Coordinates of C-alpha atoms and ligand atoms in Angstrom, one line a residue:
M1 CA 18.3 -33.3 -65.1
K2 CA 16.0 -30.5 -65.9
K3 CA 12.3 -30.7 -64.9
L4 CA 10.0 -32.5 -67.2
S5 CA 6.5 -31.9 -68.2
I6 CA 4.2 -35.0 -68.2
A7 CA 1.1 -35.1 -70.0
I8 CA -1.4 -37.4 -68.9
D9 CA -4.6 -38.1 -71.1
G10 CA -7.4 -40.3 -71.5
P11 CA -11.1 -41.2 -70.7
A12 CA -13.1 -40.3 -67.3
G13 CA -12.6 -42.6 -64.5
A14 CA -9.1 -43.7 -65.9
G15 CA -7.4 -42.4 -62.6
K16 CA -5.7 -39.5 -64.3
S17 CA -6.2 -37.0 -61.6
S18 CA -5.2 -39.4 -58.7
V19 CA -2.3 -41.0 -60.3
S20 CA -1.1 -37.3 -61.5
K21 CA -1.7 -36.1 -57.7
I22 CA 0.5 -38.9 -56.5
L23 CA 3.3 -38.5 -59.5
A24 CA 3.7 -35.0 -58.8
A25 CA 3.9 -35.2 -54.9
R26 CA 6.8 -37.3 -55.3
L27 CA 8.6 -35.7 -57.9
G28 CA 7.9 -32.4 -56.3
Y29 CA 6.2 -31.1 -59.7
A30 CA 3.0 -28.6 -59.8
Y31 CA -0.1 -30.5 -60.9
L32 CA -2.7 -28.9 -63.3
D33 CA -6.3 -30.7 -63.7
T34 CA -7.4 -29.2 -66.9
G35 CA -10.7 -31.2 -66.3
A36 CA -11.4 -28.8 -63.2
M37 CA -10.8 -25.9 -65.6
Y38 CA -13.6 -27.0 -67.9
R39 CA -16.0 -27.9 -65.1
A40 CA -15.3 -24.4 -63.4
V41 CA -16.3 -22.8 -66.6
T42 CA -19.5 -25.1 -67.1
Y43 CA -20.4 -24.2 -63.0
E44 CA -20.0 -20.5 -63.8
A45 CA -22.4 -21.1 -67.1
I46 CA -25.2 -23.0 -64.9
E47 CA -25.2 -20.3 -62.5
R48 CA -25.5 -17.6 -64.6
K49 CA -27.9 -19.5 -66.9
L50 CA -26.7 -19.3 -70.0
V51 CA -27.3 -21.8 -72.5
D52 CA -26.5 -19.8 -76.2
P53 CA -22.2 -21.3 -76.8
E54 CA -21.4 -17.6 -77.9
A55 CA -22.6 -16.4 -74.6
V56 CA -20.7 -19.2 -72.6
A57 CA -17.9 -18.3 -74.6
A58 CA -18.1 -14.7 -74.0
M59 CA -18.3 -15.5 -69.9
A60 CA -15.5 -17.9 -70.4
E61 CA -13.0 -15.3 -72.2
A62 CA -13.9 -12.4 -69.4
L63 CA -13.7 -15.2 -66.4
D64 CA -10.8 -14.3 -64.1
M65 CA -9.6 -17.8 -63.3
E66 CA -6.8 -19.0 -61.1
V67 CA -5.6 -22.3 -60.2
L68 CA -3.8 -22.9 -56.9
P69 CA -2.4 -26.1 -55.3
G70 CA -4.1 -27.2 -52.4
Q71 CA -3.5 -30.2 -50.0
D72 CA -6.4 -31.9 -51.3
G73 CA -5.5 -31.4 -55.0
M74 CA -5.9 -28.3 -57.4
H75 CA -8.5 -25.5 -56.3
V76 CA -10.1 -23.3 -59.2
I77 CA -11.1 -20.0 -58.0
T78 CA -13.5 -17.9 -60.4
D79 CA -13.4 -14.2 -60.0
G80 CA -11.8 -14.3 -56.5
R81 CA -14.2 -17.2 -55.3
D82 CA -13.0 -21.0 -54.8
V83 CA -15.4 -23.1 -56.7
T84 CA -13.8 -26.2 -56.2
P85 CA -16.3 -28.0 -54.0
F86 CA -19.2 -27.3 -56.5
I87 CA -17.6 -28.5 -59.8
R88 CA -18.1 -32.4 -59.3
T89 CA -21.7 -32.3 -59.2
P90 CA -24.0 -34.8 -61.7
E91 CA -25.2 -31.3 -63.2
V92 CA -21.9 -29.8 -63.9
S93 CA -20.6 -33.6 -65.2
G94 CA -23.7 -33.6 -67.5
R95 CA -22.8 -30.5 -69.0
V96 CA -19.3 -30.5 -69.1
S97 CA -18.7 -31.9 -72.5
E98 CA -21.0 -29.7 -74.1
V99 CA -19.2 -26.5 -72.8
S100 CA -15.7 -28.2 -73.5
A101 CA -16.4 -28.8 -76.8
I102 CA -17.3 -24.9 -77.6
G103 CA -13.7 -23.6 -79.3
R104 CA -13.5 -20.2 -77.8
V105 CA -13.9 -21.8 -74.6
R106 CA -10.9 -23.9 -75.2
K107 CA -8.9 -21.4 -76.7
A108 CA -9.1 -19.7 -73.5
M109 CA -8.5 -22.4 -71.4
V110 CA -5.5 -23.5 -73.5
A111 CA -3.8 -20.5 -73.1
L112 CA -3.8 -20.5 -69.4
Q113 CA -2.7 -24.2 -69.3
R114 CA 0.2 -23.3 -71.5
K115 CA 1.2 -20.3 -69.4
Q116 CA 1.2 -22.4 -66.4
A117 CA 3.4 -25.4 -68.0
E118 CA 6.0 -22.7 -69.0
K119 CA 8.6 -23.7 -67.0
G120 CA 8.2 -27.6 -66.9
G121 CA 8.5 -29.6 -63.8
I122 CA 4.4 -30.2 -64.1
V123 CA 2.1 -33.1 -64.3
L124 CA -1.0 -31.9 -66.7
D125 CA -4.2 -34.3 -67.0
G126 CA -6.7 -33.8 -69.6
R127 CA -8.1 -35.0 -73.0
D128 CA -5.8 -32.9 -75.5
I129 CA -2.6 -32.2 -73.5
G130 CA -0.2 -34.4 -75.5
T131 CA -1.9 -33.6 -78.9
T132 CA -3.0 -30.0 -78.6
V133 CA -1.7 -28.2 -75.1
L134 CA 1.8 -29.5 -75.0
P135 CA 2.7 -31.1 -78.3
K136 CA 6.2 -31.1 -77.1
A137 CA 5.6 -32.6 -73.7
D138 CA 8.6 -34.6 -72.6
I139 CA 6.1 -37.5 -71.5
K140 CA 2.9 -38.4 -72.9
I141 CA 0.9 -41.1 -71.2
F142 CA -2.7 -42.1 -72.6
L143 CA -4.3 -43.7 -69.6
T144 CA -7.0 -46.0 -69.9
A145 CA -9.2 -48.7 -68.8
S146 CA -12.4 -50.8 -70.2
V147 CA -15.7 -48.8 -69.5
H148 CA -16.8 -51.4 -67.2
I149 CA -13.4 -50.9 -64.9
R150 CA -13.8 -47.0 -65.1
A151 CA -17.4 -47.1 -64.2
V152 CA -16.9 -49.3 -61.1
R153 CA -14.2 -46.7 -59.8
R154 CA -16.7 -43.7 -60.6
F155 CA -19.4 -45.6 -58.9
K156 CA -17.5 -45.7 -55.3
E157 CA -16.5 -42.2 -55.6
L158 CA -19.9 -41.0 -56.7
T159 CA -22.3 -42.9 -54.7
E160 CA -20.9 -41.4 -51.1
G161 CA -22.7 -38.1 -52.1
H162 CA -25.6 -39.6 -54.5
P163 CA -26.6 -42.9 -53.1
E164 CA -29.5 -42.8 -55.9
M165 CA -27.3 -43.4 -58.7
T166 CA -27.0 -47.0 -59.8
M167 CA -23.9 -48.6 -61.3
E168 CA -25.6 -48.7 -64.4
D169 CA -26.3 -45.1 -64.7
V170 CA -22.9 -44.2 -63.8
E171 CA -21.7 -46.8 -66.8
K172 CA -24.2 -45.1 -69.2
E173 CA -22.7 -41.4 -68.3
I174 CA -19.0 -42.9 -68.7
S175 CA -19.9 -44.3 -72.2
R176 CA -22.0 -41.2 -73.1
R177 CA -19.0 -38.4 -72.4
D178 CA -16.6 -41.0 -74.0
Y179 CA -18.5 -40.6 -77.1
L180 CA -18.9 -36.8 -76.9
D181 CA -15.3 -36.3 -75.9
S182 CA -13.9 -38.4 -78.4
H183 CA -16.2 -37.3 -81.2
R184 CA -16.0 -33.4 -80.9
E185 CA -14.4 -31.4 -83.6
I186 CA -12.1 -29.5 -81.8
S187 CA -9.3 -31.5 -80.1
P188 CA -11.1 -34.5 -79.7
L189 CA -10.1 -37.1 -76.8
K190 CA -7.0 -39.0 -78.8
K191 CA -4.0 -40.6 -78.1
A192 CA -1.1 -38.8 -79.4
E193 CA 1.0 -40.8 -82.1
D194 CA 4.1 -40.4 -79.8
A195 CA 2.0 -41.0 -76.2
V196 CA 2.6 -44.3 -74.3
L197 CA -0.5 -46.3 -73.9
L198 CA -0.9 -47.4 -70.8
D199 CA -4.0 -49.7 -69.8
N200 CA -4.3 -49.7 -65.9
G201 CA -7.1 -52.1 -65.4
E202 CA -5.1 -54.2 -63.4
L203 CA -3.3 -51.6 -61.8
T204 CA -3.3 -49.8 -58.4
L205 CA -3.1 -46.1 -58.6
E206 CA 0.3 -46.1 -56.9
G207 CA 1.4 -49.2 -59.5
T208 CA 0.0 -46.7 -62.3
A209 CA 2.3 -44.0 -60.8
E210 CA 5.3 -46.4 -60.6
A211 CA 4.9 -47.4 -64.2
I212 CA 4.9 -43.8 -65.4
I213 CA 8.1 -43.2 -63.6
R214 CA 9.6 -46.3 -65.1
I215 CA 8.8 -44.6 -68.5
C216 CA 10.4 -41.3 -67.7
R217 CA 13.5 -43.2 -66.6
S218 CA 13.6 -44.9 -69.9
K219 CA 13.3 -42.3 -72.0
F220 CA 15.6 -39.8 -69.7
P221 CA 18.2 -41.7 -68.3
G222 CA 19.3 -39.3 -65.4
F223 CA 16.1 -38.9 -64.4
D224 CA 15.8 -39.5 -60.7
A225 CA 12.6 -40.1 -58.6
Ligands
DC301 O1 -11.3 -35.2 -66.1 P1 -12.6 -34.5 -66.1 O2 -13.7 -35.6 -66.0 O3 -12.7 -33.6 -64.9 O4 -12.8 -33.8 -67.3 C1 -14.1 -33.1 -67.4 C2 -14.4 -32.8 -68.9 O5 -13.8 -32.0 -69.3 C3 -14.3 -34.1 -70.1 O6 -15.6 -34.8 -70.0 C4 -14.0 -33.4 -71.2 C5 -13.6 -31.8 -70.6 N1 -11.9 -31.8 -70.8 C6 -11.6 -31.3 -72.0 O7 -12.2 -31.4 -73.0 N2 -10.2 -31.1 -72.5 C7 -9.5 -31.3 -71.2 N3 -8.0 -31.1 -71.7 C8 -9.9 -31.7 -70.0 C9 -11.2 -32.1 -69.9

């Protein structure tokens, strides 16, 4: 059985990265967190005080970005430095939709993502994997849950580092990002026509991974996991 490429798209807080990690570990596949790549570009833009989209684009194109697997998920190395610990702050989350809407930034990241996925045997999570990055992915999943359920999940993650945030703040931030990500001009967040819609509001992360494995089995009868 050939190794599959599995695209998992969906809005913030749907559990894409946790589910992708479980799947990749179970299948012995690589895992590519494409959101972390846009976050790393955003972090660098903030560090370098870049606001003008042309300046951010030029920086992203020149950035030496490497993605490496780690015990705790994927690590992003920019210009030789591991920036993973700094890319999930509210400041980066607040600007990442703006940065990821810049066409030249997307072009640079999509090229890197396709290169990583060339050999198959990979789970990619993002917003435009099934529509743009890998339109021929073997399996396409659009993973979602209600805004409220996603906000509850994010709230649990976030409040550990930021006790000042309220549930209302998190719900507003998720809705704002949903809107921006799905209304941008280039590669908006959208279910690919041939993607399977999976609402995991009532499922655990393990249960979601199991549901995706069942989808793989039904499409590829020889699939073994
Ligand atoms: O998955 P995440 O929340 O870490 O992603 C951060 C942002 O990056 C998200 O708000 C939109 C953007 N993104 C994107 O535009 N395309 C992707 N393939 C992945 C993420």
